[in-house]
């Protein structure tokens, strides 16, 4: 038995065979062929098959990541059908009397070289696309099938790390758990694991060897351990742990519909964080009382250009309607720092986390802000929408926001468009500055929501993208907890409510602390709703 | 034969996505359609040709459309450029 230790990103136990995610490394041999016509026919058949594969990927991507991101698979199809590309392959087969694999490989090298030689970093990067489609062709030709993952039965997916295009391709019904060599808690694998509620351990290092492919293994997502070729004793212990976990989940199911109330009668709201409209199903399934944080960024990240008022309106309206009268708190765009969108044309910054982002963009480019506000207010007529503004540091910012909101309302009134006058307005508390002036801020707004990720980053002066700083990143740091306490005190002193929507809200070790502080709402990922409800109901 | 020129305003130029859309649009017509930049003309129905031109913001391109449906093609393509690039 080999025991590997990594960092857990989602609890639970997974037992199954390891399927190692393989990146294609092809060796192409040059082989002389007599019948070049037959070879061309073989190429054409492989091309048809490769195009079918790409169509499948395109459909899958459409469903999972939206039209803008799925387009790449359509472009890959066009590349395979490209006249020049095909002509080159045909020519090489005919004139050099060689196998199709070699012709494809040589053509791919030539076309990739053309892109690599262009004086534009973006186009140079497209060389990878040429290679990608050509490798797909060669794989079909040589009967290797599609690269990536091959497993008929559900398996533990092992990889160095997975990029978004790879996660799109994963058949999620075949995934028991994830084990990766690298990656941070914010990597795609980690996010996917949390969304899918499956056990995952990351950062196992190079000891996680591709040789483990096909071997029996156990992921213990509670302890962050992965056991390869587990001995009987470990297997038995882990099966018990898995069973215990299953019972726990059953128990949690029983908690559906129950109140979030402590033994002594203190109540708290439990809402869910979502990143797109498709997550609403999970919110309802896990019995959340509302949406505490709807990240509107996805509308901007998925698009090639600014999303129109209509586009935004239809999404917000759908969210409001789907939640049927329950509260939906939508955060206005939080672009900048680690979330970059090309068409915003933001300049490169020395310190993006301290830079031009979120509300700072909205207040200096009011046309972008107003489009979003109009969409939000129009959608307010269809449910219980609340609006929340990110990255606030000063009272004047809030006053300025309220001025812009009034302008938007006035416009809508003049246009005879219906909206709710009493939409709740709140701000994110995620800077130490906002905490220090929280009493004054509370006078201006209806609620606070604490973004613990940024608040921790700014309070501890630690870049959360930097893996090296993980040992210093202590989310339970007393300074952070004191910040939260002060903000809660200020909100309550002004008769306003306060919630937590960052990662810390889901930290079961802190639930009791938050209850003591009198936090009114916790907003967490949908899969954490019921575990926290259980914790609350067990608290005195 | 129809011709028109267009100056690219999209900050990224004709990158992969608009190139794909252009090829798709052009392929919908029977006419022979060429896109030209700095005297180099390529078939607008081939993705490698279009991307290989490396057209960036503020560059001028010339479209040449020749064939039975050239009037309609020119109109659709002109609309395509003004809306997408």
PDB file of N, CA and C in Angstrom, chain A residues 60 149 151 157 166-175 196:
ATOM      1  N   UNK A  60     -21.518  19.268 -25.752  1.00  0.00           N
ATOM      2  CA  UNK A  60     -21.279  19.160 -24.317  1.00  0.00           C
ATOM      3  C   UNK A  60     -20.875  20.523 -23.739  1.00  0.00           C
ATOM      4  N   UNK A 149      -9.461  10.590 -21.188  1.00  0.00           N
ATOM      5  CA  UNK A 149      -9.845   9.642 -20.176  1.00  0.00           C
ATOM      6  C   UNK A 149     -10.572   8.457 -20.779  1.00  0.00           C
ATOM      7  N   UNK A 151     -12.478   5.182 -19.450  1.00  0.00           N
ATOM      8  CA  UNK A 151     -12.936   4.308 -18.397  1.00  0.00           C
ATOM      9  C   UNK A 151     -14.412   4.037 -18.619  1.00  0.00           C
ATOM     10  N   UNK A 157     -10.400   9.957 -10.784  1.00  0.00           N
ATOM     11  CA  UNK A 157      -9.652  10.635 -11.834  1.00  0.00           C
ATOM     12  C   UNK A 157      -8.375  11.223 -11.242  1.00  0.00           C
ATOM     13  N   UNK A 166     -10.466  20.523 -20.420  1.00  0.00           N
ATOM     14  CA  UNK A 166     -10.451  19.105 -20.074  1.00  0.00           C
ATOM     15  C   UNK A 166     -11.599  18.746 -19.145  1.00  0.00           C
ATOM     16  N   UNK A 167     -11.897  19.646 -18.225  1.00  0.00           N
ATOM     17  CA  UNK A 167     -12.997  19.343 -17.311  1.00  0.00           C
ATOM     18  C   UNK A 167     -14.321  19.287 -18.059  1.00  0.00           C
ATOM     19  N   UNK A 168     -14.439  20.116 -19.114  1.00  0.00           N
ATOM     20  CA  UNK A 168     -15.662  20.102 -19.920  1.00  0.00           C
ATOM     21  C   UNK A 168     -15.889  18.713 -20.512  1.00  0.00           C
ATOM     22  N   UNK A 169     -14.785  18.069 -20.868  1.00  0.00           N
ATOM     23  CA  UNK A 169     -14.885  16.788 -21.556  1.00  0.00           C
ATOM     24  C   UNK A 169     -15.146  15.613 -20.623  1.00  0.00           C
ATOM     25  N   UNK A 170     -14.989  15.817 -19.327  1.00  0.00           N
ATOM     26  CA  UNK A 170     -15.175  14.700 -18.399  1.00  0.00           C
ATOM     27  C   UNK A 170     -16.641  14.293 -18.339  1.00  0.00           C
ATOM     28  N   UNK A 171     -16.875  12.986 -18.424  1.00  0.00           N
ATOM     29  CA  UNK A 171     -18.224  12.470 -18.237  1.00  0.00           C
ATOM     30  C   UNK A 171     -18.439  12.386 -16.724  1.00  0.00           C
ATOM     31  N   UNK A 172     -19.264  13.293 -16.214  1.00  0.00           N
ATOM     32  CA  UNK A 172     -19.316  13.451 -14.761  1.00  0.00           C
ATOM     33  C   UNK A 172     -19.903  12.237 -14.041  1.00  0.00           C
ATOM     34  N   UNK A 173     -20.615  11.391 -14.777  1.00  0.00           N
ATOM     35  CA  UNK A 173     -21.151  10.193 -14.127  1.00  0.00           C
ATOM     36  C   UNK A 173     -20.054   9.148 -13.917  1.00  0.00           C
ATOM     37  N   UNK A 174     -18.871   9.390 -14.515  1.00  0.00           N
ATOM     38  CA  UNK A 174     -17.784   8.424 -14.392  1.00  0.00           C
ATOM     39  C   UNK A 174     -16.758   8.857 -13.353  1.00  0.00           C
ATOM     40  N   UNK A 175     -17.048   9.947 -12.660  1.00  0.00           N
ATOM     41  CA  UNK A 175     -16.062  10.490 -11.731  1.00  0.00           C
ATOM     42  C   UNK A 175     -16.440  10.171 -10.278  1.00  0.00           C
ATOM     43  N   UNK A 196     -19.670  19.572  -7.715  1.00  0.00           N
ATOM     44  CA  UNK A 196     -20.250  18.245  -7.895  1.00  0.00           C
ATOM     45  C   UNK A 196     -20.384  17.481  -6.569  1.00  0.00           C
TER      46      UNK A 196
END
